[in-house]
Coordinates of C-alpha atoms and ligand atoms in Angstrom, one line a residue:
X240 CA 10.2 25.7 22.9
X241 CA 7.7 24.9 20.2
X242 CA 3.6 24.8 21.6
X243 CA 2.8 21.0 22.1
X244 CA -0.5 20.5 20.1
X245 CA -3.3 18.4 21.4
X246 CA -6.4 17.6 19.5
X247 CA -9.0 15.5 20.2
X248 CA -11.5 13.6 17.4
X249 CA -14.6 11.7 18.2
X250 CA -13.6 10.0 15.1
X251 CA -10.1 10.0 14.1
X252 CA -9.3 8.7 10.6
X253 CA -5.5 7.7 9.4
X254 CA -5.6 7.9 6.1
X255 CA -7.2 9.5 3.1
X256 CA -7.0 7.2 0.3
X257 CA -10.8 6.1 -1.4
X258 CA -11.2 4.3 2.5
X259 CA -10.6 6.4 4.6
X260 CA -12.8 9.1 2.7
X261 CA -15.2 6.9 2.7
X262 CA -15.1 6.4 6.0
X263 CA -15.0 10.2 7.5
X264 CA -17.8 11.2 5.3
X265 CA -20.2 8.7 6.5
X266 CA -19.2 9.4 10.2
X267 CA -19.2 12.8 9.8
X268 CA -22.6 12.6 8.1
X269 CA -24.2 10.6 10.6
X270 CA -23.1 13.4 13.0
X271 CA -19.6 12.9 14.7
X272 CA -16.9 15.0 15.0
X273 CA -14.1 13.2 12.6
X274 CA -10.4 14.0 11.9
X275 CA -8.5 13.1 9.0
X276 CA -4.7 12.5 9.3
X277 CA -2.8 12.3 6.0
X278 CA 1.0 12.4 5.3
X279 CA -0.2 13.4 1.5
X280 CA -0.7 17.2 0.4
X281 CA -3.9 16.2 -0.3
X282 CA -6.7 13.5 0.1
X283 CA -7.0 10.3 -2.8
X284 CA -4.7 8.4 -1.9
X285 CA -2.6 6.0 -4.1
X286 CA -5.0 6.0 -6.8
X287 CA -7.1 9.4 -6.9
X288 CA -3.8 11.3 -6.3
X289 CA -3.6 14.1 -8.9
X290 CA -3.2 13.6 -12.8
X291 CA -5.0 14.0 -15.3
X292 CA -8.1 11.4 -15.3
X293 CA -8.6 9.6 -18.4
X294 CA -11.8 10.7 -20.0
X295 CA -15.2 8.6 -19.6
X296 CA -13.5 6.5 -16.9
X297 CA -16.4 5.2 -14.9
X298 CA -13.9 5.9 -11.8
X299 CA -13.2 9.5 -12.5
X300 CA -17.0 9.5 -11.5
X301 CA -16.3 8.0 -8.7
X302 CA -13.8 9.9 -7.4
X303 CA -15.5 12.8 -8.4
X304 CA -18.5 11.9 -6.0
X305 CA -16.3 10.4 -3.3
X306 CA -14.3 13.9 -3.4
X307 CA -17.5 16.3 -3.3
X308 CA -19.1 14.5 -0.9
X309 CA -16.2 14.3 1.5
X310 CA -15.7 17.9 1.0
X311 CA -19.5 18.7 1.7
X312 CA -19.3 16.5 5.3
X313 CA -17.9 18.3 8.2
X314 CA -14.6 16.1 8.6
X315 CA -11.4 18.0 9.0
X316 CA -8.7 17.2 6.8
X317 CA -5.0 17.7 8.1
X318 CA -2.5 17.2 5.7
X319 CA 1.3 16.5 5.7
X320 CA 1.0 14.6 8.9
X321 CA 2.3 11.1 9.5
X322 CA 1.5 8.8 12.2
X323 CA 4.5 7.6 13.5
X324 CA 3.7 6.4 17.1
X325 CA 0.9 5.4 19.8
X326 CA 2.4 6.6 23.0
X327 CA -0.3 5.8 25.1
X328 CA -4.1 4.3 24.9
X329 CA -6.4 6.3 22.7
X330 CA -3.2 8.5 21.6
X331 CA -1.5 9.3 18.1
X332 CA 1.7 11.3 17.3
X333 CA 2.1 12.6 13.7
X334 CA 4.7 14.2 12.2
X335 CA 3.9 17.3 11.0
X336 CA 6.5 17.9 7.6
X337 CA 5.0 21.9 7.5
X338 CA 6.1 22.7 11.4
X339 CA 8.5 20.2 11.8
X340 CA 6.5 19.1 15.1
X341 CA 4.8 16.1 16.6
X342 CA 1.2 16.5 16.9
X343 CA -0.7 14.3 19.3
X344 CA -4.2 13.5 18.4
X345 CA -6.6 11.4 20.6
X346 CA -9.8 9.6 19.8
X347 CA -12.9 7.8 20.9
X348 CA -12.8 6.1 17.9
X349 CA -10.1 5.4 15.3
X350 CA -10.5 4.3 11.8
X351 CA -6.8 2.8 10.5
X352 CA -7.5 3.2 5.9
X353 CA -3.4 3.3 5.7
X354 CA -3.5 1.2 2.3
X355 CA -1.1 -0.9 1.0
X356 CA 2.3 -0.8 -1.1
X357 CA 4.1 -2.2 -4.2
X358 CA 6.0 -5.6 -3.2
X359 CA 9.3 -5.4 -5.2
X360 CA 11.4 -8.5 -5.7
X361 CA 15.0 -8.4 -6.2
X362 CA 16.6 -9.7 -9.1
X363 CA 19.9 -8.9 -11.1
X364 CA 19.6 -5.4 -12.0
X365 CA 17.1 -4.2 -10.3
X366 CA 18.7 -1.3 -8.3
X367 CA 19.7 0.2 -11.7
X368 CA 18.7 3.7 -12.3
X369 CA 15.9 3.5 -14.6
X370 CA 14.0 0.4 -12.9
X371 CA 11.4 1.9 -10.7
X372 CA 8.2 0.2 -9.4
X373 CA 5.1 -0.1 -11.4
X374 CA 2.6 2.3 -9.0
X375 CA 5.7 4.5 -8.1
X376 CA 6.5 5.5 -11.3
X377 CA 2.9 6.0 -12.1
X378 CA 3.2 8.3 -8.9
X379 CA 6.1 10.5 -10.1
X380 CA 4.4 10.9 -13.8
X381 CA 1.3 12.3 -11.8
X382 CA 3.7 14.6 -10.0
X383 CA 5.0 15.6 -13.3
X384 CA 7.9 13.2 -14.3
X385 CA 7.9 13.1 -18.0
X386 CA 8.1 9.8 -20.0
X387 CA 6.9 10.9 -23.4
X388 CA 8.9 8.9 -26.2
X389 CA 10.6 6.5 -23.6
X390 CA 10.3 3.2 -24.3
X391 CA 9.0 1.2 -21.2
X392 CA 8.7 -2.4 -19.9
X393 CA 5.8 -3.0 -17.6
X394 CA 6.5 -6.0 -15.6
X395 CA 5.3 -8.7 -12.6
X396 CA 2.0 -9.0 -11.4
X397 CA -1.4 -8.0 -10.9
X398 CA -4.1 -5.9 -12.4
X399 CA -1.8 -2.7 -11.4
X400 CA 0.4 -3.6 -14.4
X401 CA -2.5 -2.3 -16.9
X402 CA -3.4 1.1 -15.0
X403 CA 0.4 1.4 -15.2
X404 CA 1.2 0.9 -18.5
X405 CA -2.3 2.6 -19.7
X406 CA -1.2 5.7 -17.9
X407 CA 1.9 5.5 -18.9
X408 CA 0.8 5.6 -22.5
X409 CA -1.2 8.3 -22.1
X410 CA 1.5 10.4 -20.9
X411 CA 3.7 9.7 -24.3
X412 CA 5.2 6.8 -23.3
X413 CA 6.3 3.7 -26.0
X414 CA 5.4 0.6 -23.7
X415 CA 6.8 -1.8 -25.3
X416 CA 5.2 -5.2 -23.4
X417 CA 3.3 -5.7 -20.1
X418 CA 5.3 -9.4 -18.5
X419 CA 2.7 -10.6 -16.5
X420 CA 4.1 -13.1 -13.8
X421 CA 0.8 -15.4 -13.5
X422 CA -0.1 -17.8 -16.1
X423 CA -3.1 -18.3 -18.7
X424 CA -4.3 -21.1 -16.2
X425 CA -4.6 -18.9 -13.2
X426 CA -5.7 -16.2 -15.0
X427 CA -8.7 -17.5 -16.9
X428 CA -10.9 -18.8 -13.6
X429 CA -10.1 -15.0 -12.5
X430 CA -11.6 -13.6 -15.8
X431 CA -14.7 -15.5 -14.9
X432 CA -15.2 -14.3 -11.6
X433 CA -15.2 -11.0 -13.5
X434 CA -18.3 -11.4 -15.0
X435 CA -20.4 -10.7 -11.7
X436 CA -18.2 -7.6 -11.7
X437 CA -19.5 -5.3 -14.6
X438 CA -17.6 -2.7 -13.8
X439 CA -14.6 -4.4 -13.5
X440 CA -15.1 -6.0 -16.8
X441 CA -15.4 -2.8 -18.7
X442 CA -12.5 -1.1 -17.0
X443 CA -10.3 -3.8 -17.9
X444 CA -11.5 -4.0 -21.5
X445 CA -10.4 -0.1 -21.7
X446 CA -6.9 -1.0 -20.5
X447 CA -6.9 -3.7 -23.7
X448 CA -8.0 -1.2 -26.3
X449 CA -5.6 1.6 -25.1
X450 CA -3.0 -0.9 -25.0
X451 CA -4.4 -3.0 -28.1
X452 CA -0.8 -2.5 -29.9
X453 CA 1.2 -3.6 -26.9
X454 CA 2.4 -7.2 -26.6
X455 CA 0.5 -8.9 -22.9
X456 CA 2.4 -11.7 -22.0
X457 CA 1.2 -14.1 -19.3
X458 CA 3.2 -16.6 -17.7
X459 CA 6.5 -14.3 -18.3
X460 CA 8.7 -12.5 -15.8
X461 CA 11.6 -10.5 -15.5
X462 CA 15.1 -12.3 -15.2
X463 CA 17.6 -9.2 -15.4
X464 CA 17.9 -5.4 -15.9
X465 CA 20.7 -4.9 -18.1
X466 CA 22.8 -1.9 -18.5
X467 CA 26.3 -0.2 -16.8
X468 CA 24.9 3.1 -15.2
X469 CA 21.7 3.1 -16.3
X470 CA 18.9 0.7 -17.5
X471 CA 19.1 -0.2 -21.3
X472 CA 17.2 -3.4 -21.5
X473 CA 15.4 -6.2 -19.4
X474 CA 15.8 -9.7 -19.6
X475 CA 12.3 -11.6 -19.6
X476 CA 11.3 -15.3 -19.8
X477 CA 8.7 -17.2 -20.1
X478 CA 10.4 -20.2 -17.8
X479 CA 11.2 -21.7 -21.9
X480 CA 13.3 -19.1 -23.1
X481 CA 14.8 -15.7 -22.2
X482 CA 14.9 -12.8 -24.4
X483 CA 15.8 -9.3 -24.1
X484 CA 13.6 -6.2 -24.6
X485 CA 15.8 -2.9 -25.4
X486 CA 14.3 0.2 -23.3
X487 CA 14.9 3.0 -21.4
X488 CA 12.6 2.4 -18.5
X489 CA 11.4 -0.6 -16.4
X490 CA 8.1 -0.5 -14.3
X491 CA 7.8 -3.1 -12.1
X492 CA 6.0 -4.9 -9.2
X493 CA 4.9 -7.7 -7.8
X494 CA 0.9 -7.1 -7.1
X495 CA 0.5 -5.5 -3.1
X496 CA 1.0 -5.9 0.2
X497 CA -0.9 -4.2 3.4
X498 CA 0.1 -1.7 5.3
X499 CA -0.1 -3.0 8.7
X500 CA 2.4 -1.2 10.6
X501 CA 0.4 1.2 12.2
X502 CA -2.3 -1.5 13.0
X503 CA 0.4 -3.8 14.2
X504 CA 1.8 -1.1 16.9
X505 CA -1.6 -0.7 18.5
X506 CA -1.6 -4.3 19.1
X507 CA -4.6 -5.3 16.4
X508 CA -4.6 -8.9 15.2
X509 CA -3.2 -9.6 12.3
X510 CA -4.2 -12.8 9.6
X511 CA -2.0 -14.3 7.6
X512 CA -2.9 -14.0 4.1
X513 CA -1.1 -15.0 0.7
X514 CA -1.0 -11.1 -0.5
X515 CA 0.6 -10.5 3.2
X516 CA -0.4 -9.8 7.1
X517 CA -4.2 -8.4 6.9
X518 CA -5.3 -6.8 9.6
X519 CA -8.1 -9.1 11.3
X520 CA -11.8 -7.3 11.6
X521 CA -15.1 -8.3 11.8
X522 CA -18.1 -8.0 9.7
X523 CA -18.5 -4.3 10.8
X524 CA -14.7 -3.9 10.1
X525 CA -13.9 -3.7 13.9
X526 CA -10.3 -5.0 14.8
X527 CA -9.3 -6.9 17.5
X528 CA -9.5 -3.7 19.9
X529 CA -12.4 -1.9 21.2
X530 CA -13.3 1.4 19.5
X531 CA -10.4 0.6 16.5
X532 CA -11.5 -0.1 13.0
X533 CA -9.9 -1.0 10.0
X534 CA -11.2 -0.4 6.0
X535 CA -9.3 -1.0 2.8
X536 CA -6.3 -2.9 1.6
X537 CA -4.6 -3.2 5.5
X538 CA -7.6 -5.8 5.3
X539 CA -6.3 -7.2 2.3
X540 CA -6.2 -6.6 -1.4
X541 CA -9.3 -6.2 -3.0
X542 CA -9.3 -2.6 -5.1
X543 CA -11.5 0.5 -5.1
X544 CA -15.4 -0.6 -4.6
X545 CA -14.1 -2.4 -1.4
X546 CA -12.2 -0.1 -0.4
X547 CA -15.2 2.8 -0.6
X548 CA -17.6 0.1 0.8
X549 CA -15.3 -1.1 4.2
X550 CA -14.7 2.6 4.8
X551 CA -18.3 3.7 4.6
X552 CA -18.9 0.4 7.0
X553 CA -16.5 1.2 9.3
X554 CA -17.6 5.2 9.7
X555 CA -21.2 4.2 9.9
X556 CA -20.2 1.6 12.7
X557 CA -17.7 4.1 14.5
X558 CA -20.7 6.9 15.0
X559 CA -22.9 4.5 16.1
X560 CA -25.0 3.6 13.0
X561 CA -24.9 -0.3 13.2
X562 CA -28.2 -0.9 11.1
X563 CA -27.0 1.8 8.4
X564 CA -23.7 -0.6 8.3
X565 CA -25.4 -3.7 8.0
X566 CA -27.2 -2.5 4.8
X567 CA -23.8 -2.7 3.0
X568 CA -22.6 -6.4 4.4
X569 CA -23.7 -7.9 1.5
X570 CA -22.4 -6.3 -1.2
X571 CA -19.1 -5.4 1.0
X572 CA -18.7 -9.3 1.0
X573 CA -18.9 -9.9 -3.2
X574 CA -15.9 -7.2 -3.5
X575 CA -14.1 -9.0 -1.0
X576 CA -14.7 -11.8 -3.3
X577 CA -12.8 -10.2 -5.9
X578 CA -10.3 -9.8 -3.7
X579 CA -9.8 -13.5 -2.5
X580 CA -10.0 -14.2 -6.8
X581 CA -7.1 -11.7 -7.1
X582 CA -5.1 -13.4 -4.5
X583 CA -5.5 -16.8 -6.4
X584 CA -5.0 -15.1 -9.5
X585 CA -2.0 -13.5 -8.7
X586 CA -0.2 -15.7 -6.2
X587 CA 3.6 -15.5 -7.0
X588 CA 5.2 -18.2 -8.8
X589 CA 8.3 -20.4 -7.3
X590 CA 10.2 -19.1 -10.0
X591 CA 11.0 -15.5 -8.3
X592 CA 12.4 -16.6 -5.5
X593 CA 15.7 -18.2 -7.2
X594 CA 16.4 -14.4 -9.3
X595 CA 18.6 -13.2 -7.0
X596 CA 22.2 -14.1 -7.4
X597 CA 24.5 -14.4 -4.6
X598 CA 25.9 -10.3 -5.0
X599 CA 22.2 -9.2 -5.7
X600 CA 21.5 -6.2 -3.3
X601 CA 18.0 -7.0 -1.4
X602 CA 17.8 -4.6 1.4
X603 CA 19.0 -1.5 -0.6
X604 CA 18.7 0.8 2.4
X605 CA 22.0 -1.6 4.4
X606 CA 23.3 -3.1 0.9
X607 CA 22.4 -6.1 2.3
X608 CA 23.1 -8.6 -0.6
X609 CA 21.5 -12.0 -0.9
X610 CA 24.7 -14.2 -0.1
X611 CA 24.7 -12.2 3.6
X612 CA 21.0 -13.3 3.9
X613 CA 20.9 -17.3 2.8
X614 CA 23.0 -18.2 6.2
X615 CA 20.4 -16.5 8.7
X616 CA 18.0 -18.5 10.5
X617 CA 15.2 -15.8 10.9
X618 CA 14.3 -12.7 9.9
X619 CA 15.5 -10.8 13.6
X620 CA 18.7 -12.8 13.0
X621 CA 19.1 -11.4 9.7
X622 CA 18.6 -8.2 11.1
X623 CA 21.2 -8.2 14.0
X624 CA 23.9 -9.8 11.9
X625 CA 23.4 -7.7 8.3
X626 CA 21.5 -4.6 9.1
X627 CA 18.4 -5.7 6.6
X628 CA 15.3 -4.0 6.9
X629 CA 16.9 -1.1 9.6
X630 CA 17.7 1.5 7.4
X631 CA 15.4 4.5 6.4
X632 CA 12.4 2.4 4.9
X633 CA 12.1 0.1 8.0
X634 CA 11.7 -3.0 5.8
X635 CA 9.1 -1.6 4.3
X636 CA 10.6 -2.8 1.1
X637 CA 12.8 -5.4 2.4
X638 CA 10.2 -6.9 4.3
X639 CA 7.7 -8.8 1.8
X640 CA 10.9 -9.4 -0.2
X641 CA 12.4 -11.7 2.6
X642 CA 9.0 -13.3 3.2
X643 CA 8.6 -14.2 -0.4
X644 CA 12.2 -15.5 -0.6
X645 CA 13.3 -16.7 3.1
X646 CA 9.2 -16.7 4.6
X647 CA 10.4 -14.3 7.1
X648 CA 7.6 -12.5 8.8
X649 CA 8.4 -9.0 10.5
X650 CA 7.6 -9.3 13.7
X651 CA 8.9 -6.2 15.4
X652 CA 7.4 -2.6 14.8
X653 CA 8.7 -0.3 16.7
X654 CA 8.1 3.6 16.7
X655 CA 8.7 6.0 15.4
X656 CA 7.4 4.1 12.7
X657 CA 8.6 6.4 10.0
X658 CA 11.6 8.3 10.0
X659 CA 11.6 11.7 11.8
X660 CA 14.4 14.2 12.3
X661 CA 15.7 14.5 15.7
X662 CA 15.1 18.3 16.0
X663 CA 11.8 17.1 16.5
X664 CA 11.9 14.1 18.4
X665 CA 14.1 16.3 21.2
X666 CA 11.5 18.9 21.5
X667 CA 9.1 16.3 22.1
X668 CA 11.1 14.5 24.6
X669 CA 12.0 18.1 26.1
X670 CA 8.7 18.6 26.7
X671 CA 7.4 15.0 27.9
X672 CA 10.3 15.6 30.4
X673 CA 8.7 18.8 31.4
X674 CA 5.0 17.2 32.1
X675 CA 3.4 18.5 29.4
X676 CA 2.2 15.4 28.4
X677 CA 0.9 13.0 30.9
X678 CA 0.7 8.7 30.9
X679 CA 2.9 6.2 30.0
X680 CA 4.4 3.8 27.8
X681 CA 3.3 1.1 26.1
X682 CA 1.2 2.5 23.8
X683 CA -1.1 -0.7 22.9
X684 CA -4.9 -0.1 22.7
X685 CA -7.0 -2.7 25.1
X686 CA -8.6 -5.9 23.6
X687 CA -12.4 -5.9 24.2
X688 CA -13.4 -8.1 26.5
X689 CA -14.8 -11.1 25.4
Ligands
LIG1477 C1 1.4 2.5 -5.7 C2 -0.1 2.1 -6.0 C3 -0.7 2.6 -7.1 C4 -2.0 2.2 -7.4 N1 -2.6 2.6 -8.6 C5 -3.9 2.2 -8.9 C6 -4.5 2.5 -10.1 O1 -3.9 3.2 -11.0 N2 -5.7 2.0 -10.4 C7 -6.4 1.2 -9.5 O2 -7.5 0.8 -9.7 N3 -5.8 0.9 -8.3 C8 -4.6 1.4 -8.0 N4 -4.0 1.0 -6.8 C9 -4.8 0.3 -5.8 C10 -5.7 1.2 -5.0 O3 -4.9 2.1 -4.2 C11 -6.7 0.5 -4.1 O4 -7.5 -0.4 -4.8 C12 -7.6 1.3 -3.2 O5 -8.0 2.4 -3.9 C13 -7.0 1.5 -1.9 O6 -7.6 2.5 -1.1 P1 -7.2 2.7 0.4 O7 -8.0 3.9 0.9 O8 -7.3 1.4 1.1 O9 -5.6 3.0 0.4 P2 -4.8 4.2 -0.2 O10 -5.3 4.7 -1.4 O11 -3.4 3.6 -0.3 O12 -4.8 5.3 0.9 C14 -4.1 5.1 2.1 C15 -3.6 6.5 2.6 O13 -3.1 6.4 3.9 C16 -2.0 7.2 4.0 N5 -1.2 6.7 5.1 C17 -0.7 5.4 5.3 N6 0.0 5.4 6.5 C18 -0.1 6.6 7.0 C19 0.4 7.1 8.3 N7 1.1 6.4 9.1 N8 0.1 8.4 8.5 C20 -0.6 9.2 7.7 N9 -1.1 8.7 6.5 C21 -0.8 7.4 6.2 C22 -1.3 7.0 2.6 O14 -0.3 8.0 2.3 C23 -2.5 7.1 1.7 O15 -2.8 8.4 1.3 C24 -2.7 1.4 -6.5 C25 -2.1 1.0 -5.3 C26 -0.8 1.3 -5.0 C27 -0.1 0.9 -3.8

């Protein structure tokens, strides 16, 4: 029988994206004992995950400085685990991908930095090898997938669209346009707001000159991938006309939506938010439960500098350090700003909710497609009647797909929250059976008293 492994964190940290570095480093600075759980082979997260960085990036400074300092603090990273349950109070179970175990991990405190994702839309087409989202295919060229001389369509919304196509480019890509859902008249308030945001400002002006020979269009969205086994062109609009763009690639997504799975299992609030469910904290980025916090986008959209300012709020305020914390409210605050301007900015138009046509696939896990959906009532109807959202992704792609189109909210999360094999999940049971581990079910963290 495989050794059960218990190990115990002062601080426990899930995630190591730009938060939840943030996050261990200052706790582990100001003198706890911190574990990091990752299911990544390495820290970064979404956006400092390998690649090549692009030179005189104000960014690659700061994840050079975020890396070295997390790497001089005494936090321990474990990599290649994934949190996939909360058996009982103050418990985590990961799966571990090198052993093939579950690992449980308890706390004192927990930080949750699990990030966010890519919201995908259906629309005719979009299942077609060669149409992949915008930050996942960014993700596979920094794990090595080439693009050079491919022609590519970057398409839907938000400021991820840019870092997509700009990377892209550098890697030898042709993009050929960047269809950019919001219109001019959202989009110029949100430039304003951009001027108390220097850095911001110049980051995007970089994006324009590296793409200064590629077409932005605002205002224009993607109707249709075209092609028989593979993509060969897209169909965009601009709600006047359609046209098609020949290519060989497609990169697409529809701005981001928080990870709140995790949070959601443990029983922290959640607010509802036009990017999505945020998970609810207060000002020194505490949830709803005692001793659980919550930094970056689970919080809600608002990019890096947030991100690296919740986490460094919610270590300090984890070990303790509550005056060290409130030093960073303020300018914590202006980048949630940003991130309340983004969500105005980038707030999906009407229009993508009528792309799918009746034998469009939207829960490609079940191949669900959208005639099977438009009868349900709900969301856990859909579910018992059609299978959406209960194959291997969990609706984790589904999901903010049905609450765009239908306003369906996912209201059940049930563990293991990520697939696991069920070599694994027998040993475990084998050995709860045996009274190796003790307590019981549910899992769900106490409220603090109020
Ligand atoms: C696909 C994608 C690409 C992006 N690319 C860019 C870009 O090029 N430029 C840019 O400015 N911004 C980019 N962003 C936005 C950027 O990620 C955020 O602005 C910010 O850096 C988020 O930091 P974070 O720490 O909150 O989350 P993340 O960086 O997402 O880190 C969260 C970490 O938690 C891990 N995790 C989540 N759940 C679990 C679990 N249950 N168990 C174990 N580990 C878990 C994740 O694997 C991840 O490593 C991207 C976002 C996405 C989703």
């Amino acid at each position: 029988m495989t050794a059960h492994k218990t190990q115990h964190a002062q601080v426990l940290v899930v995630g190591a994206g730009p938060a939840g570095m943030a996050a261990a480093t200052a706790a582990a600075n100001a003198g706890a004992h911190v574990t990091v759980l990752d299911d990544n082979p390495d820290a970064g997260g979404q956006i400092w995950r390998g690649g090549v960085p692009a030179s005189g990036d104000q960014r690659d400074s700061a994840r050079d400085r975020a890396f070295r300092a997390f790497r001089a603090s005494t936090a321990s990273l474990q990599t290649g685990r994934r949190v996939i349950d909360a058996p009982r109070p103050r418990t985590l179970r990961a799966f571990s991908e090198a052993t093939g175990t579950i690992e449980t991990f308890t706390w004192e405190q927990l930080i949750l930095a699990t990030g966010a994702r890519e919201r995908l839309l259906p629309f005719p087409g979009w299942t077609l090898p060669g149409v992949f989202g915008a930050g996942g295919l960014q993700a596979l060229v920094k794990g090595g997938f080439s693009v050079a001389g491919k022609r590519i369509v970057v398409a839907g919304s938000g400021p991820l669209l840019l870092a997509v196509a700009a990377h892209l480019q550098q890697y030898g890509a042709k993009v050929v346009s960047v269809a950019e859902q919001a219109g001019l008249r959202a989009l110029i308030p949100f430039a304003a707001t951009l001027c108390s945001h220097p850095g911001k400002v110049w980051q995007g002006a970089r994006y324009r000159v590296a793409l200064r020979n590629v077409g932005y269009r605002t205002g224009c969205w993607p109707v249709a991938a075209q092609g028989t086994d593979k993509l060969t062109a897209v169909r965009l609009t601009n709600g006047e006309r359609i046209w098609t763009e020949p290519c060989d690639l497609l990169a697409c997504g529809f701005h981001l939506v928080p990870n709140t799975e995790l949070p959601a299992l443990l029983g922290c609030s959640l607010v509802h938010n036009p990017s999505g469910d945020c998970v609810a904290v207060d000002a020194t980025q505490r949830t709803s439960l005692e001793n659980v916090y919550c930094a970056g986008e689970p919080t809600g959209i608002a990019g890096l500098d947030a991100a690296l300012l919740q986490g460094r709020i919610a270590g300090l305020a984890a070990a303790n350090r509550p005056d060290d914390a409130k030093a960073l409210f303020k300018q914590r605050d202006r980048e949630q700003a940003f991130g309340k301007a983004l969500d105005r900015a980038f707030a999906l138009r009407s229009d993508l909710r009528s792309l799918a046509r009746p034998e469009t696939i939207v829960c490609r896990c079940e191949d669900v497609p959208y005639s099977r959906l438009q009868s349900q009532p709900s969301w856990t109807e859909a579910k018992l009647q059609t299978r959406c959202g209960m194959g291997p992704c969990q609706g984790r792609i589904c999901g903010p797909a049905v609450q765009t189109l239908f306003g369906w909210r996912n209201i059940s999360i049930r563990p293991p929250l990520f697939p696991v094999p069920l070599s694994a999940l027998v040993s475990e049971a084998t050995l709860e059976s045996a009274g190796d581990l003790s307590g019981e079910r549910p899992g769900r963290d106490t409220p603090p008293a109020s």
